[in-house]
Coordinates of C-alpha atoms in Angstrom, one line a residue:
M1 CA -21.6 58.9 24.7
T2 CA -22.0 56.6 21.8
A3 CA -25.5 55.2 21.6
S4 CA -26.4 51.6 21.9
K5 CA -28.1 50.5 18.9
P6 CA -31.1 48.3 17.9
G7 CA -34.5 49.5 19.4
R8 CA -32.9 52.6 21.0
S9 CA -34.1 55.3 18.7
R10 CA -37.5 56.1 20.2
F11 CA -36.1 56.0 23.7
S12 CA -33.1 58.1 22.8
G13 CA -35.4 60.6 21.1
W14 CA -37.5 60.9 24.3
L15 CA -34.3 61.5 26.3
A16 CA -33.1 64.2 23.9
E17 CA -36.3 66.1 24.3
A18 CA -36.4 65.7 28.0
R19 CA -32.9 67.1 28.1
T20 CA -34.3 70.5 27.1
S21 CA -34.0 72.9 30.1
A22 CA -34.5 76.4 31.2
A23 CA -32.6 77.8 34.2
G24 CA -31.4 74.3 35.0
A25 CA -35.0 72.9 35.2
L26 CA -36.1 70.1 32.9
L27 CA -38.4 71.2 30.1
P28 CA -41.3 68.8 29.6
A29 CA -41.0 67.1 26.2
S30 CA -44.4 68.5 25.1
A31 CA -43.5 72.2 25.8
V32 CA -42.2 73.0 22.3
E33 CA -45.1 71.3 20.7
V34 CA -47.6 73.4 22.8
V35 CA -45.9 76.7 21.9
A36 CA -45.7 75.7 18.2
L37 CA -49.5 74.7 18.3
A38 CA -50.2 78.2 19.8
A39 CA -48.3 79.8 16.9
L40 CA -50.3 77.7 14.4
L41 CA -53.7 78.7 16.0
L42 CA -52.8 82.3 16.1
A43 CA -51.7 82.2 12.5
A44 CA -55.2 80.8 11.6
V45 CA -57.4 83.1 13.8
G46 CA -55.3 86.1 14.5
S47 CA -56.2 89.4 12.7
S48 CA -52.5 89.9 11.9
R49 CA -49.6 87.6 11.2
L50 CA -47.7 89.4 14.1
W51 CA -50.0 87.5 16.5
A52 CA -48.2 84.3 15.7
L53 CA -44.7 85.9 15.9
P54 CA -44.0 85.6 19.7
P55 CA -45.0 81.9 20.1
A56 CA -43.1 81.1 16.9
V57 CA -40.0 82.8 18.0
L58 CA -40.3 81.2 21.4
A59 CA -40.7 77.7 19.8
L60 CA -37.6 78.3 17.8
G61 CA -35.8 79.4 20.8
L62 CA -36.7 76.3 22.8
L63 CA -35.5 74.2 19.9
A64 CA -32.2 76.1 19.7
W65 CA -31.8 75.6 23.5
A66 CA -32.5 71.9 23.2
W67 CA -30.0 71.6 20.3
R68 CA -27.3 73.8 21.8
G69 CA -23.8 72.5 20.9
G70 CA -25.2 70.3 18.2
S71 CA -26.5 67.8 20.7
V72 CA -29.5 66.7 18.7
S73 CA -30.7 63.3 17.5
G74 CA -32.6 62.8 14.3
G75 CA -36.3 62.2 14.8
T76 CA -36.7 64.5 17.8
S77 CA -39.1 67.4 18.0
V78 CA -40.7 66.3 14.8
V79 CA -44.2 67.3 15.8
A80 CA -43.1 70.8 16.8
R81 CA -41.3 71.3 13.5
I82 CA -44.3 70.1 11.5
L83 CA -46.5 72.5 13.4
L84 CA -44.2 75.4 12.7
L85 CA -44.1 74.5 9.0
A86 CA -47.9 74.4 9.0
C87 CA -47.8 77.8 10.7
A88 CA -45.6 79.1 7.9
Y89 CA -48.2 77.8 5.3
L90 CA -51.1 79.4 7.0
L91 CA -49.4 82.8 7.4
G92 CA -49.2 82.9 3.6
A93 CA -52.6 81.4 3.0
V94 CA -54.5 83.5 5.6
H95 CA -52.6 86.8 5.7
G96 CA -51.2 87.2 2.2
S97 CA -50.9 85.9 -1.2
L98 CA -49.5 82.4 -0.9
D99 CA -46.3 82.1 -2.7
P100 CA -46.3 78.8 -4.6
A101 CA -42.5 78.4 -4.0
L102 CA -43.1 78.8 -0.3
A103 CA -46.0 76.3 -0.3
V104 CA -43.8 73.8 -2.1
G105 CA -40.9 74.5 0.2
V106 CA -43.0 73.9 3.3
A107 CA -44.1 70.5 1.8
V108 CA -40.6 69.5 0.9
A109 CA -39.3 70.6 4.3
G110 CA -42.1 68.6 6.0
L111 CA -41.1 65.5 4.0
A112 CA -37.5 66.0 5.1
V113 CA -38.4 66.3 8.8
L114 CA -40.7 63.1 8.5
T115 CA -37.7 61.1 7.1
E116 CA -35.7 61.5 10.2
S117 CA -37.3 58.8 12.3
L118 CA -36.8 56.2 9.4
L119 CA -33.2 57.5 9.0
A120 CA -32.5 57.2 12.7
A121 CA -33.8 53.5 12.6
V122 CA -31.6 52.6 9.7
S123 CA -28.6 54.5 11.2
D124 CA -29.0 52.5 14.4
A125 CA -28.3 49.4 12.4
V126 CA -24.8 50.7 11.6
Y127 CA -22.3 49.5 14.1
P128 CA -18.9 47.7 14.1
V129 CA -18.7 44.0 14.3
S130 CA -15.1 43.5 15.1
A131 CA -11.6 45.1 15.0
N132 CA -8.2 43.6 14.9
L133 CA -9.7 40.2 13.8
P134 CA -8.1 38.8 10.7
G135 CA -10.5 37.7 7.9
S136 CA -13.6 39.4 9.4
G137 CA -13.9 42.1 6.8
S138 CA -13.4 45.7 7.2
R139 CA -14.8 47.6 10.1
P140 CA -18.0 49.6 9.1
D141 CA -17.5 53.3 9.1
R142 CA -19.2 55.1 12.0
S143 CA -22.9 55.8 11.8
P144 CA -24.1 58.5 9.4
N145 CA -24.5 62.0 10.9
T146 CA -28.2 62.2 11.7
S147 CA -27.6 65.2 13.9
R148 CA -26.4 67.2 10.8
V149 CA -29.7 66.2 9.0
A150 CA -31.8 67.3 11.9
L151 CA -30.0 70.7 12.1
V152 CA -30.3 71.3 8.4
N153 CA -34.0 70.5 8.6
G154 CA -34.3 72.8 11.5
A155 CA -32.7 75.5 9.3
A156 CA -35.4 74.9 6.6
V157 CA -38.1 75.4 9.2
L158 CA -36.5 78.7 10.2
V159 CA -36.2 79.9 6.7
A160 CA -39.8 78.9 5.9
L161 CA -41.0 81.0 8.9
V162 CA -38.9 83.9 7.9
C163 CA -40.2 83.9 4.4
A164 CA -43.8 83.5 5.6
F165 CA -43.6 86.5 8.1
T166 CA -41.9 88.8 5.5
D167 CA -44.0 87.6 2.6
I168 CA -41.0 87.6 0.3
F169 CA -38.4 85.2 -1.3
G170 CA -40.4 82.0 -1.1
V171 CA -38.0 80.6 -3.5
I172 CA -35.3 80.7 -0.8
A173 CA -37.4 78.5 1.4
L174 CA -37.9 76.0 -1.4
A175 CA -34.1 75.9 -2.1
V176 CA -33.1 75.3 1.5
A177 CA -35.9 72.7 1.9
T178 CA -34.8 70.9 -1.3
A179 CA -31.2 70.9 0.1
A180 CA -32.4 69.5 3.4
L181 CA -34.3 66.6 1.7
G182 CA -31.3 65.9 -0.5
L183 CA -29.1 65.6 2.5
A184 CA -31.6 63.3 4.3
L185 CA -31.7 61.0 1.2
F186 CA -28.0 61.0 0.8
T187 CA -27.5 60.2 4.5
G188 CA -30.1 57.3 4.2
L189 CA -28.3 55.9 1.2
Q190 CA -25.0 56.1 3.1
A191 CA -26.6 54.3 6.1
L192 CA -27.9 51.5 3.9
T193 CA -24.5 50.9 2.4
R194 CA -22.9 50.7 5.8
V195 CA -25.6 48.3 7.1
R196 CA -24.7 46.0 4.1
A197 CA -21.0 46.3 5.1
R198 CA -21.9 45.4 8.7
R199 CA -24.0 42.3 7.6
S200 CA -21.1 41.2 5.3
S201 CA -18.8 41.2 8.4
E202 CA -21.3 39.3 10.4
T203 CA -21.5 36.5 7.9
K204 CA -17.7 36.0 8.1
L205 CA -17.5 36.4 11.9
H206 CA -17.8 32.8 13.0
A207 CA -15.3 31.6 10.3
A208 CA -12.8 34.3 11.2
L209 CA -12.9 33.5 14.9
T210 CA -12.7 29.8 14.2
A211 CA -9.6 30.3 12.1
Y212 CA -8.1 32.7 14.7
E213 CA -8.4 29.9 17.3
P214 CA -8.8 31.9 20.5
V215 CA -8.2 30.1 23.7
F216 CA -10.2 32.5 25.9
L217 CA -12.4 35.5 25.7
V218 CA -12.9 38.5 28.0
H219 CA -16.6 39.5 28.4
W220 CA -17.2 43.2 29.3
N221 CA -20.3 45.2 29.6
A222 CA -20.4 48.5 31.6
P223 CA -21.5 52.0 31.4
A224 CA -19.5 54.6 29.4
G225 CA -16.3 55.8 31.2
T226 CA -15.7 52.5 33.0
A227 CA -12.9 51.3 30.9
Y228 CA -10.6 51.2 33.9
Q229 CA -12.3 48.0 34.9
I230 CA -10.9 46.0 31.9
A231 CA -7.9 48.3 31.3
M232 CA -6.3 47.0 34.6
W233 CA -6.5 43.4 33.4
L234 CA -5.6 43.6 29.8
P235 CA -1.8 43.8 30.3
Y236 CA -1.8 40.6 32.4
L237 CA -4.2 38.7 30.1
E238 CA -1.9 39.6 27.2
R239 CA 1.1 38.2 29.3
L240 CA -0.6 34.9 29.3
G241 CA 0.7 34.4 25.8
K242 CA -2.5 32.9 24.5
K243 CA -4.8 34.1 21.7
F244 CA -7.9 35.7 23.0
F245 CA -10.5 38.3 22.1
V246 CA -12.6 40.9 24.0
L247 CA -16.3 40.5 23.7
V248 CA -18.3 43.7 24.3
R249 CA -22.0 44.4 24.3
S250 CA -22.3 48.1 23.3
Q251 CA -20.7 50.4 20.8
T252 CA -19.6 52.6 23.6
N253 CA -17.6 49.7 25.1
F254 CA -16.3 48.7 21.7
N255 CA -14.8 52.2 21.1
E256 CA -13.2 52.2 24.5
V257 CA -11.6 48.8 24.3
V258 CA -10.2 49.2 20.8
G259 CA -8.0 52.0 22.1
L260 CA -6.7 49.7 24.9
T261 CA -5.6 46.5 23.1
K262 CA -4.4 45.1 19.9
A263 CA -6.2 41.9 20.5
P264 CA -9.4 41.3 18.5
V265 CA -12.5 43.1 19.8
V266 CA -15.9 41.8 18.9
L267 CA -19.3 43.6 19.4
R268 CA -22.4 41.5 19.8
M269 CA -25.4 43.1 21.4
G270 CA -28.2 40.6 21.4
L271 CA -28.3 37.3 23.2
N272 CA -29.0 35.6 19.9
Q273 CA -25.9 36.9 18.4
L274 CA -23.5 35.1 20.7
D275 CA -23.4 31.7 19.1
D276 CA -21.2 33.0 16.4
V277 CA -18.4 34.0 18.7
I278 CA -18.2 30.7 20.7
A279 CA -15.3 29.3 18.7
P280 CA -14.5 25.6 19.1
S281 CA -11.0 26.4 20.5
L282 CA -12.4 28.4 23.4
R283 CA -11.6 27.0 26.8
A284 CA -12.4 29.9 29.3
A285 CA -14.2 33.1 29.7
F286 CA -13.0 35.9 32.0
Y287 CA -15.1 38.7 33.6
V288 CA -14.0 41.9 35.3
N289 CA -17.4 42.9 36.8
T290 CA -20.7 41.4 37.7
A291 CA -22.8 42.9 34.9
T292 CA -26.2 41.3 34.3
M293 CA -25.2 40.5 30.6
N294 CA -22.5 38.2 31.9
N295 CA -25.2 35.6 32.2
H296 CA -25.5 35.6 28.4
V297 CA -22.1 34.0 28.2
I298 CA -22.1 31.9 31.3
R299 CA -24.8 29.7 29.7
Y300 CA -22.1 28.2 27.6
T301 CA -21.2 25.3 29.9
N302 CA -18.3 24.1 27.7
L303 CA -16.2 27.1 29.1
T304 CA -14.7 27.7 32.4
H305 CA -16.0 31.0 33.7
I306 CA -13.6 32.9 35.8
Q307 CA -14.5 36.2 37.6
L308 CA -11.6 38.5 38.1
N309 CA -13.5 41.6 39.5
H310 CA -11.9 45.0 39.2
G311 CA -10.7 45.5 42.8
D312 CA -11.0 44.2 46.3
S313 CA -12.7 46.1 49.0
D314 CA -15.1 45.7 52.0
K315 CA -17.9 47.3 49.9
V316 CA -21.3 45.7 49.8
P317 CA -20.9 44.6 46.1
S318 CA -17.7 42.7 47.0
H319 CA -19.8 40.0 48.7
N320 CA -22.8 40.0 46.3
P321 CA -24.3 36.4 46.0
V322 CA -24.0 36.8 42.2
F323 CA -20.4 35.6 42.5
R324 CA -21.8 32.2 43.0
I325 CA -22.6 31.8 39.3
Y326 CA -18.9 31.6 38.2
D327 CA -16.9 28.5 38.1
K328 CA -14.0 30.3 39.7
N329 CA -13.5 33.6 41.6
F330 CA -10.0 34.8 41.4
V331 CA -9.5 36.9 44.6
A332 CA -6.6 39.0 46.0
G333 CA -6.3 37.3 49.4
Q334 CA -8.1 35.3 52.1
A335 CA -10.0 38.4 53.2
A336 CA -12.1 38.3 50.1
I337 CA -13.1 34.7 50.9
D338 CA -13.8 35.3 54.5
R339 CA -15.9 38.4 53.5
F340 CA -18.6 36.2 51.9
A341 CA -18.9 34.0 54.9
A342 CA -19.0 37.0 57.3
N343 CA -22.0 38.4 55.4
G344 CA -24.0 35.2 55.1
V345 CA -23.0 34.3 51.6
S346 CA -22.1 30.6 51.5
M347 CA -19.7 29.6 48.9
P348 CA -17.5 26.4 48.8
A349 CA -13.8 26.9 49.1
E350 CA -13.1 25.4 45.7
M351 CA -14.9 28.3 44.0
F352 CA -12.0 30.7 45.1
T353 CA -8.4 30.9 44.0
I354 CA -6.0 33.4 45.6
V355 CA -4.0 35.2 43.0
G356 CA -3.1 38.6 44.6
R357 CA -3.6 41.8 42.9
P358 CA -1.0 41.8 40.0
Q359 CA -1.7 45.4 39.4
V360 CA 0.3 46.4 42.5
E361 CA 3.5 44.6 41.4
N362 CA 5.1 48.0 40.6
V363 CA 3.9 49.8 43.7
A364 CA 6.9 50.9 45.7
I365 CA 7.1 49.8 49.4
A366 CA 7.8 52.4 52.1
T367 CA 11.5 52.7 53.0
G368 CA 11.2 54.4 56.3
P369 CA 8.7 55.9 58.9
I370 CA 6.6 58.8 57.7
A371 CA 7.6 60.8 60.7
S372 CA 11.0 61.2 59.1
I373 CA 9.6 63.1 56.0
A374 CA 9.5 66.9 56.6
N375 CA 6.7 67.8 54.2
P376 CA 4.9 64.6 53.3
R377 CA 2.7 64.3 50.1
V378 CA -0.7 62.8 50.8
L379 CA -2.9 61.1 48.2
Y380 CA -6.6 61.9 48.5
A381 CA -8.5 59.2 46.6
P382 CA -12.2 59.4 47.5
T383 CA -14.6 56.9 45.9
W384 CA -18.0 58.0 44.4
A385 CA -21.6 57.8 45.7
G386 CA -22.4 54.3 44.3
F387 CA -25.5 53.2 42.5
Y388 CA -27.5 52.6 45.7
A389 CA -27.8 54.2 49.2
D390 CA -26.1 51.2 50.9
S391 CA -23.0 51.7 48.8
N392 CA -22.5 55.4 49.2
Y393 CA -19.1 55.7 50.9
S394 CA -17.9 58.8 49.3
S395 CA -16.2 61.4 51.5
L396 CA -16.1 64.1 48.8
L397 CA -18.8 66.2 50.6
V398 CA -16.3 66.8 53.3
G399 CA -13.3 66.6 51.1
C400 CA -12.5 70.3 51.2
D401 CA -12.2 70.3 55.0
I402 CA -9.8 67.3 54.8
I403 CA -7.7 69.1 52.1
K404 CA -7.5 72.3 54.2
A405 CA -6.3 70.4 57.2
L406 CA -3.6 68.6 55.2
V407 CA -2.4 71.9 53.7
A408 CA -2.4 73.5 57.1
R409 CA 0.1 70.8 58.2
G410 CA 2.4 71.6 55.3
C411 CA 1.5 68.7 53.2
S412 CA 1.3 68.6 49.4
V413 CA -1.6 66.7 48.0
V414 CA -2.2 64.3 45.0
F415 CA -6.0 64.4 44.3
R416 CA -7.5 61.6 42.3
P417 CA -11.1 61.1 42.7
H418 CA -13.1 58.0 41.4
P419 CA -13.9 58.4 37.7
Y420 CA -17.5 58.0 38.4
S421 CA -17.6 61.2 40.6
Q422 CA -18.5 63.1 37.5
R423 CA -21.8 61.2 37.3
S424 CA -23.1 63.3 40.2
A425 CA -23.5 67.1 39.9
E426 CA -22.9 67.4 43.6
L427 CA -19.7 65.4 43.6
T428 CA -18.5 67.2 40.5
R429 CA -18.9 70.5 42.3
E430 CA -16.9 69.3 45.2
C431 CA -14.1 68.0 43.0
E432 CA -13.9 71.4 41.3
R433 CA -13.8 73.1 44.8
I434 CA -10.8 70.9 45.8
R435 CA -9.0 71.5 42.5
T436 CA -9.5 75.3 43.0
L437 CA -8.3 75.1 46.5
L438 CA -5.2 73.2 45.5
A439 CA -4.5 75.5 42.5
D440 CA -4.8 78.6 44.8
D441 CA -2.4 77.1 47.4
R442 CA 0.1 76.0 44.8
R443 CA 0.3 79.6 43.4
A444 CA 0.4 81.2 46.9
N445 CA 2.9 78.9 48.6
G446 CA 4.5 76.8 45.9
R447 CA 3.5 73.5 47.2
P448 CA 3.8 70.7 44.4
H449 CA 0.1 69.6 44.5
V450 CA -0.9 67.2 41.7
F451 CA -4.5 67.3 40.5
G452 CA -6.7 67.4 37.4
A453 CA -5.6 65.7 34.2
E454 CA -2.0 65.3 35.6
A455 CA -3.3 63.0 38.5
E456 CA -6.4 61.5 36.7
V457 CA -5.1 60.8 33.2
A458 CA -1.4 61.1 32.9
M459 CA -0.7 59.1 36.1
T460 CA -1.9 55.6 36.8
V461 CA -3.2 54.6 40.3
A462 CA 0.2 53.0 41.0
D463 CA 1.9 56.3 40.0
C464 CA -0.3 58.1 42.4
F465 CA 0.6 55.5 45.1
N466 CA 4.3 56.0 44.4
A467 CA 4.1 59.7 44.4
S468 CA 2.6 59.7 47.9
D469 CA 3.8 59.1 51.5
A470 CA 0.4 58.5 52.9
M471 CA -3.3 58.3 51.8
V472 CA -6.8 59.5 52.7
S473 CA -9.5 57.4 51.0
D474 CA -12.9 55.8 51.7
V475 CA -14.3 52.2 51.6
S476 CA -12.7 51.4 48.2
S477 CA -10.4 48.9 46.5
V478 CA -7.8 51.6 46.3
V479 CA -7.2 51.2 50.0
A480 CA -6.5 47.4 49.7
D481 CA -4.1 48.1 46.8
Y482 CA -2.4 50.9 48.8
L483 CA -1.9 48.3 51.6
Y484 CA 0.8 46.7 49.4
S485 CA 3.0 49.9 49.9
E486 CA 2.9 49.5 53.7
K487 CA 2.4 53.3 53.8
P488 CA 0.0 54.7 56.4
F489 CA -3.6 55.6 55.4
V490 CA -6.7 57.2 56.7
M491 CA -10.2 55.9 56.0
V492 CA -13.2 58.2 56.2
A493 CA -16.3 56.7 57.8
V494 CA -19.4 57.9 55.9
S495 CA -22.0 55.1 56.0
V496 CA -21.6 54.2 59.7
P497 CA -20.1 56.0 62.7
A498 CA -16.4 55.6 63.3
A499 CA -17.1 53.4 66.4
Q500 CA -18.8 50.8 64.2
F501 CA -16.6 51.3 61.1
P502 CA -13.8 48.6 61.7
E503 CA -16.5 46.0 62.4
A504 CA -18.3 46.8 59.2
F505 CA -15.2 47.3 57.2
P506 CA -12.4 45.2 58.7
L507 CA -9.6 46.8 56.6
A508 CA -10.1 49.9 58.7
R509 CA -8.2 48.0 61.4
A510 CA -5.1 48.9 59.5
G511 CA -5.9 52.6 59.1
Y512 CA -6.8 55.7 61.0
V513 CA -10.4 56.6 60.9
I514 CA -12.1 60.0 60.4
D515 CA -15.8 60.2 61.3
A516 CA -17.9 61.8 58.7
Y517 CA -21.1 60.0 59.4
G518 CA -24.1 62.4 59.0
G519 CA -21.9 64.8 57.0
R520 CA -20.0 66.2 60.1
L521 CA -16.2 65.7 60.4
Q522 CA -15.0 64.4 63.8
G523 CA -11.6 63.1 64.8
L524 CA -9.8 64.7 61.8
D525 CA -6.9 66.1 63.8
A526 CA -6.3 63.0 65.8
A527 CA -6.3 60.8 62.7
L528 CA -3.9 63.1 60.9
D529 CA -1.6 63.2 64.0
D530 CA -1.3 59.4 63.9
L531 CA -1.1 59.3 60.1
L532 CA 1.7 61.9 59.8
G533 CA 3.4 61.2 63.1
S534 CA 4.0 58.1 65.3
D535 CA 2.0 55.8 62.9
P536 CA 1.2 53.2 65.6
L537 CA -0.5 50.8 63.0
A538 CA 2.6 50.1 61.0
T539 CA 2.9 46.5 62.2
T540 CA -0.9 45.9 61.7
R541 CA -0.6 47.0 58.1
R542 CA 2.2 44.6 57.4
D543 CA 0.2 41.8 58.9
L544 CA -3.0 42.6 57.0
K545 CA -1.2 43.0 53.8
K546 CA -0.8 39.2 53.5
Y547 CA -4.4 38.7 54.5
Y548 CA -5.8 41.1 51.8
L549 CA -3.2 40.7 49.1
G550 CA -2.0 37.2 49.5
D551 CA 1.2 35.7 51.0
I552 CA 3.1 35.9 47.7
P553 CA 6.8 36.6 47.1
A554 CA 7.3 40.1 45.8
D555 CA 9.6 39.0 43.1
R556 CA 6.9 36.7 41.6
Y557 CA 3.8 38.6 42.7
A558 CA 2.1 38.9 39.3
Q559 CA 3.3 35.6 38.2
R560 CA 0.9 33.9 40.6
F561 CA -2.0 35.2 38.6
L562 CA -0.5 34.1 35.4
D563 CA 0.2 30.6 36.7
E564 CA -3.3 30.1 38.1
A565 CA -5.0 31.5 34.9
S566 CA -2.9 29.2 32.7
R567 CA -4.2 26.2 34.4
Y568 CA -7.6 26.7 32.7
L569 CA -6.3 27.5 29.3

């Protein structure tokens, strides 16, 4: 994950130290320092230098464990490394004739280690300002490699200790320490040069945007790995045929968006940096989520602020009162409007515009009853656990049992979990169990299951819809989108019992319900019988399709969004 920048170094350093673990348990950040201090004290008072050897080796081992795979930030474990260098000095001073080369090497290595915090602070100021924007100057190179500096400094500490314990070749310690300090100074100079390049780009930014004459901007701020939120809208915003740019608030988001569009992408992190991007030609701002930082742009009252959201579902976040702050909420259908009123969120009708879900324009509609398909393919698309307890709708903890039941009925499976499933170790394990189950069955029985990168990367959500004859999912926008296909689906009731599920989540009226409340599956066979057999809810699905996705002609489905958005440009 690319780090966010200003003011981050101290916090990120703490995180890097807290990441140290043994047998999966978090190692306290002070543990390495305590062990290194023990080595220093034993070097000072022990009758032999060998007394200090076990804690010194343990401290080095803990550092190596924390930095495994090169995952180290400059400025972390500084105290521990200084203590170990002091230990190396005392070993020579107390237990042998102190080699002047070793003494100087220890001092130089200590200086190199102490430069890391300053270097990290300077490096944090290296970040891109824009991409694809004519006249804004070149994009600054990526931040200097402070991890490499920390690793080389760690090597200098190791060499100093080895020389101190063996009482030989102190000149080697001096040579390695000198190289470490030289690398730190070179990296610092590199960082300063790139900070100057960033500042040069910033001075040109407002003039470049003014000359570019954008008509609208898209504001996006989200955690890493959430690019699907904006990726689903970029093709349709580009089809508007108007100049625009994407405004992001972290370097992580910047790197993600640059790979998705040829439109200009601008990175501004602070609230006080936004005036430079509000070009006189701007008419509107679009948003694809309800991130708190959206407020920073909404304060510009000369723009029309339009919330697009990144899906329509009956989840709690879909009727959050925060939607009131936007001038317009573009929604898929009347169901989204009624959802607010049903949950006590009063919003005037003029705040809504029904535009459908243009992303489903290429979803194929069922051509016949599912009962006529001998070996149907079922999409299993579970959601994730959510940020809060009241939005945990994921069925992944019972997913293996659902997959086993589908396979037992001769179905092949397309498995596409929510991208955020990987944020939970528990859900990640369940995803791996399902992939293993499908891989084993594919080898044993030749069923054409689709999973892993094939389903989650190579295929779009619409591709997965079109590759399936039915779906099993949770409370999720995926279900509303799948409704466009008119194919049957099952919803898994996790947050409330099945008997209360349709009342809490009205879209369930169009699907068959499996009860997984409390972690125990009930009604699985009955739901699958209806899903793959007589499908008694086929007519209900067609009726609710208009309610959830708008009564819009199929041949102009995406055009509705384009027409409505153009009104504000």
